[in-house]
Coordinates of C-alpha atoms in Angstrom, one line a residue:
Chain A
X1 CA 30.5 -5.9 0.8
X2 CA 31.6 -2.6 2.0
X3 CA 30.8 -1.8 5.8
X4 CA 28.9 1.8 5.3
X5 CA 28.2 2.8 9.2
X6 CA 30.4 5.8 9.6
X7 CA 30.1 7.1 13.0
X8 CA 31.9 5.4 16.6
X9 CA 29.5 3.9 19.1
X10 CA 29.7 7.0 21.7
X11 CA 28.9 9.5 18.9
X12 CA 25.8 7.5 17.7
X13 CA 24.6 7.0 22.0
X14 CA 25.2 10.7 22.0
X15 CA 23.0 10.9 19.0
X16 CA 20.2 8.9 19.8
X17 CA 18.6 11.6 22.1
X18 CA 19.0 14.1 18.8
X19 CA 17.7 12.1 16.5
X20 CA 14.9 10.3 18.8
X21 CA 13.2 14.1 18.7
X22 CA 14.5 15.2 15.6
X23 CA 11.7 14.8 12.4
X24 CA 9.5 11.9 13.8
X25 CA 9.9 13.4 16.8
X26 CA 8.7 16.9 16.5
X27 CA 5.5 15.1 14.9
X28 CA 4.7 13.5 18.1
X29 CA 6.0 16.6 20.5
X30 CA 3.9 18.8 18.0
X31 CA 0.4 20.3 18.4
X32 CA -1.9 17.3 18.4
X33 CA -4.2 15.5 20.4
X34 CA -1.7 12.7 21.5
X35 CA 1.2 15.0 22.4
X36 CA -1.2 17.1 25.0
X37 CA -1.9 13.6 26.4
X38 CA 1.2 11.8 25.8
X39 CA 4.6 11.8 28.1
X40 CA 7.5 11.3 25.4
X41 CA 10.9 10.5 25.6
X42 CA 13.4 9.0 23.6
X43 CA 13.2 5.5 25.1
X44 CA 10.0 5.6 27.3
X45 CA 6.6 6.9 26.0
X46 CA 2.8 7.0 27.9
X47 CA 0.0 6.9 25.9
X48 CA -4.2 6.6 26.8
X49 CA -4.7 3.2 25.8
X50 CA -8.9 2.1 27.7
X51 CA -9.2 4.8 30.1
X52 CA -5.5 4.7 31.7
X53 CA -2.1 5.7 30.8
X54 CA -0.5 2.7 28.9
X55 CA 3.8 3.2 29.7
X56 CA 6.0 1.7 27.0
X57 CA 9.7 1.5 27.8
X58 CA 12.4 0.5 25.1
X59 CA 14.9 -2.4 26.3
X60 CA 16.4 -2.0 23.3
X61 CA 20.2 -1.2 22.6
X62 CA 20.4 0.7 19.1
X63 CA 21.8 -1.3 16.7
X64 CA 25.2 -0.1 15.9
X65 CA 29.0 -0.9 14.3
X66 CA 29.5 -1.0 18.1
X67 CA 28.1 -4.2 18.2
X68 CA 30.0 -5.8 15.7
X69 CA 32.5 -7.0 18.3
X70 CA 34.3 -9.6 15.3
X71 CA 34.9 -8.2 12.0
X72 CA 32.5 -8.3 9.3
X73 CA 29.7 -9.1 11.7
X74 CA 26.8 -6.6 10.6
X75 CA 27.5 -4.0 6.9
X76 CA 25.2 -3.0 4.5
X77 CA 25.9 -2.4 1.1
X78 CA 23.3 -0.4 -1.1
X79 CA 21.5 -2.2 -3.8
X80 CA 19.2 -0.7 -6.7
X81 CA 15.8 -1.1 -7.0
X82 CA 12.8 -0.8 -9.2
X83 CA 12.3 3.1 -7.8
X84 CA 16.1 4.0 -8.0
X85 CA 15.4 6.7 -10.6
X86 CA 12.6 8.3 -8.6
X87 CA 15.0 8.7 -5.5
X88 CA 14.7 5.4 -3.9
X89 CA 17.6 4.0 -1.5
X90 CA 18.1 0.5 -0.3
X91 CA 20.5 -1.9 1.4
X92 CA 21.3 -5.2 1.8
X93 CA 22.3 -6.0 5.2
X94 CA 24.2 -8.7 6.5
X95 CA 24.7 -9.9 10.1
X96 CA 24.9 -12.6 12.6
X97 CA 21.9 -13.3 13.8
X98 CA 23.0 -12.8 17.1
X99 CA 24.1 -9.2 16.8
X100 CA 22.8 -6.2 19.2
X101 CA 19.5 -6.5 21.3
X102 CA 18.4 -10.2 20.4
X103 CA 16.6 -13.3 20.7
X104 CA 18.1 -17.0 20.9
X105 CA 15.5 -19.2 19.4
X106 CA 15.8 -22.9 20.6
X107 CA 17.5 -23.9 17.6
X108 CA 20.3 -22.1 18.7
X109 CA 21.4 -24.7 20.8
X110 CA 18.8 -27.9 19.6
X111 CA 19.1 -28.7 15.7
X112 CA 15.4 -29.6 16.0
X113 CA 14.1 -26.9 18.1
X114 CA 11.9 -23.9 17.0
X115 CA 13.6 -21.6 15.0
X116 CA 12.6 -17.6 15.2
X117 CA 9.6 -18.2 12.7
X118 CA 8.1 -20.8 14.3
X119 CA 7.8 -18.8 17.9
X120 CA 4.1 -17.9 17.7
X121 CA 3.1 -14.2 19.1
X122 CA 1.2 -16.0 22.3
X123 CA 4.8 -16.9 23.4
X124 CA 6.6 -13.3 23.1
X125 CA 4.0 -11.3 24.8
X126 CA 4.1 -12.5 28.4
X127 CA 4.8 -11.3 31.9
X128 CA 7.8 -9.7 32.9
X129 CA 9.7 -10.4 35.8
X130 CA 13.1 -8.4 37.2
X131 CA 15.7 -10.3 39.0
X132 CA 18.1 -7.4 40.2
X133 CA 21.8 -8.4 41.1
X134 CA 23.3 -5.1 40.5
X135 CA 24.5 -5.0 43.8
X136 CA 26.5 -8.3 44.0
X137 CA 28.0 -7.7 40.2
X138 CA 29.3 -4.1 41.7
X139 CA 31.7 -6.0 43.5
X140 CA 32.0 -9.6 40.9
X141 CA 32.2 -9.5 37.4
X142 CA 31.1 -12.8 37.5
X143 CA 28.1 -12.8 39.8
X144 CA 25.4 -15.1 38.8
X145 CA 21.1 -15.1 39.5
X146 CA 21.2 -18.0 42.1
X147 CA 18.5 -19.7 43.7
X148 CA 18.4 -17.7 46.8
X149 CA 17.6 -14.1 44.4
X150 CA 14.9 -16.2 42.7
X151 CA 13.3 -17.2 46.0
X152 CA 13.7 -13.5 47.2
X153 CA 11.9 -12.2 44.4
X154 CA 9.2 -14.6 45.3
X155 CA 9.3 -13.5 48.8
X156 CA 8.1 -9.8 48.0
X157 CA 6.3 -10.4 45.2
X158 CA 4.6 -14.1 45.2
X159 CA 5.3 -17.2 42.5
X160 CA 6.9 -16.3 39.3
X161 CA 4.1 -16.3 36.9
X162 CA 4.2 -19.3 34.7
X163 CA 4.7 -18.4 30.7
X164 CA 6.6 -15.2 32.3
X165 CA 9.9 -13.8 31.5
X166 CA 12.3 -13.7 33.7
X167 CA 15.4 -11.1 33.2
X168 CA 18.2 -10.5 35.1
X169 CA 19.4 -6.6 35.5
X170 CA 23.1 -6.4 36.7
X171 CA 24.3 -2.9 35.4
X172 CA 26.5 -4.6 32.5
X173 CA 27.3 -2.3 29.7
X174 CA 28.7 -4.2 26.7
X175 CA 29.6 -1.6 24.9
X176 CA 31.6 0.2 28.1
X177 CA 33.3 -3.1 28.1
X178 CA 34.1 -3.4 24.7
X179 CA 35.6 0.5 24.5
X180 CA 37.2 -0.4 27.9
X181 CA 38.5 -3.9 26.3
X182 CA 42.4 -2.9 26.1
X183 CA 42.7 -1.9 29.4
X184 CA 41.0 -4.8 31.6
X185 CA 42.9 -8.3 32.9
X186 CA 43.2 -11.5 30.9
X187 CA 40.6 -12.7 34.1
X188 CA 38.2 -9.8 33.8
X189 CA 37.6 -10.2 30.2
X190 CA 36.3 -13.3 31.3
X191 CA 33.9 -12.3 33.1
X192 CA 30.5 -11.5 32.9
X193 CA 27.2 -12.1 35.2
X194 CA 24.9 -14.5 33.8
X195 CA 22.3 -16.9 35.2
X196 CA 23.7 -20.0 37.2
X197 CA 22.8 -23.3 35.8
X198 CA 21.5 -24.4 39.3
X199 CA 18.5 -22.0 38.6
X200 CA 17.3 -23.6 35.3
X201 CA 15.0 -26.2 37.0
X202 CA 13.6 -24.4 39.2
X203 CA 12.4 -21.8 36.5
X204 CA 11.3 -25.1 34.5
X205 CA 9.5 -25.7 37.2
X206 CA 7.3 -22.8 37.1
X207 CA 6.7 -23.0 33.8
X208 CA 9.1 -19.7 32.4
X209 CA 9.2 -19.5 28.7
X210 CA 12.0 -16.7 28.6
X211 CA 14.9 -15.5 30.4
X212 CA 16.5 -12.1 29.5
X213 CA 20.1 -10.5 30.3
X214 CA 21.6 -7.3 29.9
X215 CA 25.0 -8.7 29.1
X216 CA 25.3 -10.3 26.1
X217 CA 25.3 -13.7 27.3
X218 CA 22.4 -15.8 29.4
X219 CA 25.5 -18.0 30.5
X220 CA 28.2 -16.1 32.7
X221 CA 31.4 -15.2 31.0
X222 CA 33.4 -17.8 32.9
X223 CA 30.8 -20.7 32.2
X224 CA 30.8 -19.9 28.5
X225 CA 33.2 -22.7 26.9
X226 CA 30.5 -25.0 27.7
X227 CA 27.5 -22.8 27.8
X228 CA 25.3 -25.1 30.4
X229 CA 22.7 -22.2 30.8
X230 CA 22.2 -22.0 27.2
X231 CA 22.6 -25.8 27.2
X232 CA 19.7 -26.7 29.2
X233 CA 17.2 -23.5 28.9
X234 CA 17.4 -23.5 25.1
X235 CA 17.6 -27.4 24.4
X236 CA 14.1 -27.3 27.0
X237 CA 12.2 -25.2 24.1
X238 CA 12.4 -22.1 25.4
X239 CA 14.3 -18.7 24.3
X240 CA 16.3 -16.3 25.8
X241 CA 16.8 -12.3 24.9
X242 CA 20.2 -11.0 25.3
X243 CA 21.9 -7.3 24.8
X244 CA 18.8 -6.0 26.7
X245 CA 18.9 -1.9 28.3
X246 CA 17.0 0.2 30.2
X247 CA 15.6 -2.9 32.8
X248 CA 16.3 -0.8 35.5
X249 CA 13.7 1.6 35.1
X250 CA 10.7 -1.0 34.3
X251 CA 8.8 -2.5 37.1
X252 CA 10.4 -5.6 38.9
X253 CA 6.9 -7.0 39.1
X254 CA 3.2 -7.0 36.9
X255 CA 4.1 -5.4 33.8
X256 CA 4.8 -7.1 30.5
X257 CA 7.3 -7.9 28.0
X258 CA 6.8 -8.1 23.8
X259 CA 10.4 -9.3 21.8
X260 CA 9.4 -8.1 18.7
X261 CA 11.5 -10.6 16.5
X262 CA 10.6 -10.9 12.9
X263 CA 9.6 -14.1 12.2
X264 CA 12.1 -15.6 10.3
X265 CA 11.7 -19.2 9.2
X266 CA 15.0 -21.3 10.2
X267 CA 16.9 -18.6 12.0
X268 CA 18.7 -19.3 15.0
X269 CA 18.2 -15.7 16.5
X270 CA 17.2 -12.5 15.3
X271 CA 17.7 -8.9 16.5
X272 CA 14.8 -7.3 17.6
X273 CA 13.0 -4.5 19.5
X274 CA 12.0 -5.2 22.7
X275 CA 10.0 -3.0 25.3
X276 CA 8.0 -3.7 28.0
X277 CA 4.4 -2.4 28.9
X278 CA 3.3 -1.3 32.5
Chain B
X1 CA 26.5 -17.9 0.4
X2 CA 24.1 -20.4 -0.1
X3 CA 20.3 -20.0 0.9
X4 CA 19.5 -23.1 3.2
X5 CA 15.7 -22.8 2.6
X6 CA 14.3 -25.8 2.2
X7 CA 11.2 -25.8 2.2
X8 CA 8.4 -24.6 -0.4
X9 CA 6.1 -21.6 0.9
X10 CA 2.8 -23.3 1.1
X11 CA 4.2 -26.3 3.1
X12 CA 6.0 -23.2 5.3
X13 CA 2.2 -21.7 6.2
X14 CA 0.7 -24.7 6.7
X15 CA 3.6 -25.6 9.2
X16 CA 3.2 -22.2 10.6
X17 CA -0.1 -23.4 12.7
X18 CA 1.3 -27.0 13.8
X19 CA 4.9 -25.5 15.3
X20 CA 3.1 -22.3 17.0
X21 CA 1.1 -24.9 18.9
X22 CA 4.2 -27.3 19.6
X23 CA 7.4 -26.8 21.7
X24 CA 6.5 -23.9 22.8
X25 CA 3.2 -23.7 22.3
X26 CA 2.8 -26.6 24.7
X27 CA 4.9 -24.4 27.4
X28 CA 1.6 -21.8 26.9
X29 CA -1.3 -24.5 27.1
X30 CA 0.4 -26.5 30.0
X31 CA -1.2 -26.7 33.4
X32 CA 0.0 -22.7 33.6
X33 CA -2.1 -20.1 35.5
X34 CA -1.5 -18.0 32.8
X35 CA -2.7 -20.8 30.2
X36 CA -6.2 -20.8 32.1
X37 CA -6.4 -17.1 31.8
X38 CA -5.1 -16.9 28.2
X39 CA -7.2 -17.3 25.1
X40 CA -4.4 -18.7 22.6
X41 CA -3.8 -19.1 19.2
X42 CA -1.2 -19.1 17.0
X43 CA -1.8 -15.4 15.4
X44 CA -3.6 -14.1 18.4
X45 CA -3.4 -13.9 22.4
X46 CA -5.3 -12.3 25.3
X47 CA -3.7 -12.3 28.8
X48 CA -4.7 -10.3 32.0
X49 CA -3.3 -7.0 32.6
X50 CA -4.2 -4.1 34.7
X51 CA -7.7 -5.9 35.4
X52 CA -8.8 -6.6 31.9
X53 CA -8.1 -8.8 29.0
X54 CA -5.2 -7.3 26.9
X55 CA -6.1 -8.7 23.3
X56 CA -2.7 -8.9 20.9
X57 CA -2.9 -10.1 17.3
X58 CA 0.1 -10.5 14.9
X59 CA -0.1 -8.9 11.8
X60 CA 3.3 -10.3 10.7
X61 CA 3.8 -12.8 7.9
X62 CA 6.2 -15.2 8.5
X63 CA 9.2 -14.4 6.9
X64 CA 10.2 -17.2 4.3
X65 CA 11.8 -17.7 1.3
X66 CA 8.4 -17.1 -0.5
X67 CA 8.9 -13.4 0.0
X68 CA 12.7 -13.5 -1.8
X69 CA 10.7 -12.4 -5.2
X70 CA 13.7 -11.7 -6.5
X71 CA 16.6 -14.0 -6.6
X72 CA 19.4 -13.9 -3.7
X73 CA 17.2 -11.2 -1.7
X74 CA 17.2 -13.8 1.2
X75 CA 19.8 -16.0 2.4
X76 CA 21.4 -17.4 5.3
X77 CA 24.7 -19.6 5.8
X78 CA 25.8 -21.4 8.5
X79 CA 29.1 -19.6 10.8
X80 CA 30.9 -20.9 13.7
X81 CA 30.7 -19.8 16.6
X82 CA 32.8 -19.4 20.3
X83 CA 30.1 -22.8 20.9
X84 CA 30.4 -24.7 18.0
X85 CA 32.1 -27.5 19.7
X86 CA 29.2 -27.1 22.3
X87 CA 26.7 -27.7 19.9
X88 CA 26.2 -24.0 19.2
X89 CA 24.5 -23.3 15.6
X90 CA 23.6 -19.6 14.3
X91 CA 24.1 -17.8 10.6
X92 CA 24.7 -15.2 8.8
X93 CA 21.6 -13.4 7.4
X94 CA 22.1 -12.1 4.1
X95 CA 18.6 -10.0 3.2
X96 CA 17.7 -6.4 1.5
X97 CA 16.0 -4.6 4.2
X98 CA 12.3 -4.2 2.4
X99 CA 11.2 -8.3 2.6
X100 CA 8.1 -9.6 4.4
X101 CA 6.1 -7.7 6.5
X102 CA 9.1 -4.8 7.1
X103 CA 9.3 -1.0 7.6
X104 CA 10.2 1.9 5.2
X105 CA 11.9 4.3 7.3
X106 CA 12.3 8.2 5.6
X107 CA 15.2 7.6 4.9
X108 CA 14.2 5.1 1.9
X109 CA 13.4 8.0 0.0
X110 CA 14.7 10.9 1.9
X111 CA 18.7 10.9 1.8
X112 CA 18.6 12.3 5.3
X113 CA 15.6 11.3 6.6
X114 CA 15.6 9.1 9.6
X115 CA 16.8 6.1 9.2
X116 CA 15.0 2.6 11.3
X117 CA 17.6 3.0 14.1
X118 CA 16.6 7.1 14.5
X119 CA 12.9 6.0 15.0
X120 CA 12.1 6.5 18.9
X121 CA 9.7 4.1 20.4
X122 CA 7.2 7.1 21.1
X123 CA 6.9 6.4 17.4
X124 CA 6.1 3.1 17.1
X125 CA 3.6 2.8 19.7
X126 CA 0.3 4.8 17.9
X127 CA -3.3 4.7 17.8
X128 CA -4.6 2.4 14.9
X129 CA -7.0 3.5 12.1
X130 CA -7.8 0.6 9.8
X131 CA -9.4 2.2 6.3
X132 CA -11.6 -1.0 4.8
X133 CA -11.1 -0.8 1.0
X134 CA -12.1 -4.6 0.3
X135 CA -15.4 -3.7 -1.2
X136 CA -13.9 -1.9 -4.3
X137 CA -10.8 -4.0 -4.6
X138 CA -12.9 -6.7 -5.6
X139 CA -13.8 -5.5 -8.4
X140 CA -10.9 -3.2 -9.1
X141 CA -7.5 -5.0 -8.9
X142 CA -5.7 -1.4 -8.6
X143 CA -8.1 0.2 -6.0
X144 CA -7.4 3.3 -4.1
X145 CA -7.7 4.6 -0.5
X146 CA -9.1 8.1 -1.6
X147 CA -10.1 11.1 0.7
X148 CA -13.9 9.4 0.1
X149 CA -13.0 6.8 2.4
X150 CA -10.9 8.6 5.4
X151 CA -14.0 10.8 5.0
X152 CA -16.3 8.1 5.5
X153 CA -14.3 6.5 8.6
X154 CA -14.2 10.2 10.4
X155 CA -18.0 10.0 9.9
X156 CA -18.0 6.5 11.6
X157 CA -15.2 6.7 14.3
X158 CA -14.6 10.9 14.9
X159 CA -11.5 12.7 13.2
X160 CA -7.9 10.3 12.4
X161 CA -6.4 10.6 16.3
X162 CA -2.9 12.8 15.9
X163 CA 0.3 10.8 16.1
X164 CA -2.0 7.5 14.8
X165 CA -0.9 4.6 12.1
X166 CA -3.9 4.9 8.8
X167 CA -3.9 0.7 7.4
X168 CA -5.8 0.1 4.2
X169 CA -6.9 -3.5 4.5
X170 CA -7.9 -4.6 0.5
X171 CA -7.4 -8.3 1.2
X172 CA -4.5 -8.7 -1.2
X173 CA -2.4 -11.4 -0.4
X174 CA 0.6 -10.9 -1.5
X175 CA 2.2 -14.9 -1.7
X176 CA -1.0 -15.7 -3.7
X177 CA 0.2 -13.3 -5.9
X178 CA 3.7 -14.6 -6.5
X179 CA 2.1 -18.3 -6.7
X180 CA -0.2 -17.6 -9.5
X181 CA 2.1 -14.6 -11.2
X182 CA 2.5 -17.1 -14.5
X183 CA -1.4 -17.1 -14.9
X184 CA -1.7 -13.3 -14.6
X185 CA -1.8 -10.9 -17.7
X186 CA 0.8 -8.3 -18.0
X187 CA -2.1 -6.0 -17.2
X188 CA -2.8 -7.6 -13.6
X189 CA 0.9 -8.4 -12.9
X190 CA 1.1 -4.3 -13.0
X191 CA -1.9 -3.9 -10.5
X192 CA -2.0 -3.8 -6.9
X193 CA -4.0 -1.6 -4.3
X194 CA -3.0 1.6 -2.5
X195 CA -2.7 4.7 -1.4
X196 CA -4.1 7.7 -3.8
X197 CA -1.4 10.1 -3.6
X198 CA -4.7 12.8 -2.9
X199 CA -4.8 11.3 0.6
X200 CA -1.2 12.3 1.9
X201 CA -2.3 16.0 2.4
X202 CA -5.1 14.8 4.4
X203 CA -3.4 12.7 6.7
X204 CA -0.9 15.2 7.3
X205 CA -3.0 17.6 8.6
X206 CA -4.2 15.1 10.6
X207 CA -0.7 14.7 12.2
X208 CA -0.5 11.0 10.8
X209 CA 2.9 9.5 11.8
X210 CA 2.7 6.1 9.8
X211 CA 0.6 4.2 6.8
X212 CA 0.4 0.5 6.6
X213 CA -0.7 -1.7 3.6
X214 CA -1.7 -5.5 3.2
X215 CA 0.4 -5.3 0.0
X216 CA 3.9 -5.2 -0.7
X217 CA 3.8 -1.1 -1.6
X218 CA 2.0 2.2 0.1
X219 CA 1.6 3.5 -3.8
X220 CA -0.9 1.4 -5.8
X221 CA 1.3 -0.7 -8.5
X222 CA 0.1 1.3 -11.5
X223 CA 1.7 4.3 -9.8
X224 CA 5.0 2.5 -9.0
X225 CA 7.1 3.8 -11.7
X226 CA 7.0 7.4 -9.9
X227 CA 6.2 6.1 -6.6
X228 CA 4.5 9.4 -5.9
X229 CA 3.1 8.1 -2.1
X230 CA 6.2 7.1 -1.0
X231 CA 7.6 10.3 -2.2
X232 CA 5.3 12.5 -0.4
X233 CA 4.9 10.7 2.5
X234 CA 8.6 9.4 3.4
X235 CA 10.3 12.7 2.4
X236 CA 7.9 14.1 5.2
X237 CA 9.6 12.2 7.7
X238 CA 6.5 9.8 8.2
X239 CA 7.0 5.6 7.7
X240 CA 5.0 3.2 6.4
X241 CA 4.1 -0.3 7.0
X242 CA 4.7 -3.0 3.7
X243 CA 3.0 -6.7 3.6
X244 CA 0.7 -6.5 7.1
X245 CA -1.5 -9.2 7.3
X246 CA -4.5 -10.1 9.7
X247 CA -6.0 -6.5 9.3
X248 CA -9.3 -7.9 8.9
X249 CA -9.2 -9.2 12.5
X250 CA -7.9 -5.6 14.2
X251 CA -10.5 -3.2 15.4
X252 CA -11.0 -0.3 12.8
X253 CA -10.7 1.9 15.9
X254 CA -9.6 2.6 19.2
X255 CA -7.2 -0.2 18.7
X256 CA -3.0 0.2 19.2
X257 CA 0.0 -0.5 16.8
X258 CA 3.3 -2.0 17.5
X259 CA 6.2 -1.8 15.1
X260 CA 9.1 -4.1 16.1
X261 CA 12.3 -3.3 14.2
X262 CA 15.3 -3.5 15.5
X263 CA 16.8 -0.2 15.4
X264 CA 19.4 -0.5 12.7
X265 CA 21.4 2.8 12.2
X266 CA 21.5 3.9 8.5
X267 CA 19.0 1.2 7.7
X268 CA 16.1 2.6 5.1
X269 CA 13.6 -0.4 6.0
X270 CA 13.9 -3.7 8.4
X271 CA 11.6 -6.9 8.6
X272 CA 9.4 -5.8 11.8
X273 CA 7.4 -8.0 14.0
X274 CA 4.0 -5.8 14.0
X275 CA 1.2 -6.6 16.5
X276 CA -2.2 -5.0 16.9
X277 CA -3.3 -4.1 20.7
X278 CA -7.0 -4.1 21.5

């Protein structure tokens, strides 16, 4: 199998903005109805949706050879089909489930738990809630959501919905770190933030069904040989999104969150498209 | 690689309803505030937002082996990971992009068209039109949507909104299908229902951005050989939507699409995770 992605991560970033408003885009920036009414960008869009403005905003990291940090991690090869003589084109991919923007099911870490097809849609559209420790991973690579920036969130905006998501926004950039890789310390590629297991009850407690990080690790880079974050939120029956952008700009509190995962029986993980609804 | 799909597809569908409503399912109907709130079930959810009930049904089929018609088209093998010794499990996925309930992005028959990973979220977030063909497919194993019947829902429900997603519901089902293929003629294995080729000009003009089918093609399956739908309408720069299911249950109108791919670059389809918003 023959990796066929072509272009280097910064090109394709650079691109996305094109291409975003390129031919599916002129269609919705065109003439109609929906473009007089709708704000559109490449990763955020408004739309009327029972008599308000419904905003979408993508969390999603495209899904590039950028984020094949081993080898052989995500190609495609093109296979024929039935319709290859009228034009048709089509590919087999192959990844790690855990590649890009993505979802840990349970069964990532408990060889019993629910896989990615067995999480039903009532569990992946729920509220979303922003924990923001950009300020403390400025100055630690390793900072960590602890208790105290859980019980501030509740402070200004009241209990943590139960069935919510919770997701941590520290200004990581995996892909800056990866490009950056050959020029950082044996300790800071390390490091990353991540929740601190001391956390993990009391988001048991209010009955959390996700947490979300925009590293790509729930655990903290120097926690990861033993993974207890993973450990004990994943084991509990719960999932976890990892790889996720853009939380900076969606509301810390009252909006929602949808992973859209495709339900695939037995996996592990599974890439997905995630955006959240305010 | 060797496909670790164990179990047949009718045990998988039954088992669909019991593990929706179990590990996590049980997270969703606990003591939560959000459970009291929440009308759940395993293919649908309504929670509060913005001061009203936001009503969310899947219409994903859950992505098992059943839909690997052809052999090899979907496997998965174990890897190890950096957490192996932690008790860490994920795969490999091995799977051609157009399987289950998926996405065909222009480039599938538009060598450069957009591929999934181009597509902007302003695009997959659109008003949905559901076009009711059951009636006729009944009786007509090949059935058509034909201008008649987008004429007949603009008398109902005012002209297609710009920007929208047109889904024929015929009731086909596509694992039924595959389970009794051995008792079908070679006459009925040929036939499945559609889009008429007559109804792509129409929906253009009406600034359509994506079709979505309850079978496994956009063209009806005596046109297959030429594929003339997804000819017109792909190498447009439009998508469709292949093997949606719970159409029946969506609002024919005023009603929102969701298209969950993860944004693969160069990818000509993807398994999605699509939801109806009502």
């Amino acid at each position: 199998m023959v990796s066929i992605f072509k272009k280097e991560a910064a090109v394709m970033i650079d691109r996305r903005d094109m291409l975003a408003l390129g031919t599916l885009g002129a269609l919705a920036l065109g003439t109609s109805s929906l473009a007089d009414a709708a704000s559109v960008t490449p990763d955020q869009v408004s739309l009327p949706f029972h008599g308000r403005q419904l905003h979408v905003l993508d969390l999603t990291h495209r899904l590039t050879r950028a984020f094949a940090f081993t080898p052989g991690r995500l190609s495609m090869e093109a296979v024929e089909g039935s319709g290859t003589k009228a034009g048709m084109a089509l590919n087999r991919i192959s990844i790690v489930e855990h590649t890009g923007t993505h979802l840990d099911a349970p069964r990532h870490f408990a060889p019993d738990g629910a896989s990615v097809g067995d999480i039903a849609i009532s569990q992946l559209i729920v509220p979303l809630v922003i924990i923001d420790i950009r300020k403390k991973a400025k100055a630690d690579r390793d900072a960590r959501v602890e208790p105290e920036d859980v019980a501030a969130w509740e402070r200004k905006h009241g209990r943590i919905p139960a069935g919510s998501c919770v997701a941590m926004v520290s200004g990581w950039d995996p892909l800056g770190v990866v490009a950056n890789y050959g020029s950082l310390s044996p300790d800071e590629r390390r490091k990353s933030p991540g929740f601190d297991a001391a956390v993990m009850d009391i988001l048991m407690k209010r009955n959390v069904i996700g947490i979300g990080v925009d590293t790509m690790s729930i655990d903290a880079g120097e926690a990861m040989p033993a993974f207890p974050v993973h450990q004990a939120w994943l084991r509990s029956g719960r999932w976890a999104l990892e790889g996720l952008t853009n939380l900076d700009r969606a509301p810390v509190a009252g909006g929602l969150l949808f992973a859209g995962v495709a339900p695939l029986e037995n996996a592990t993980g599974m890439p997905a498209r995630v955006i959240a609804l305010y």
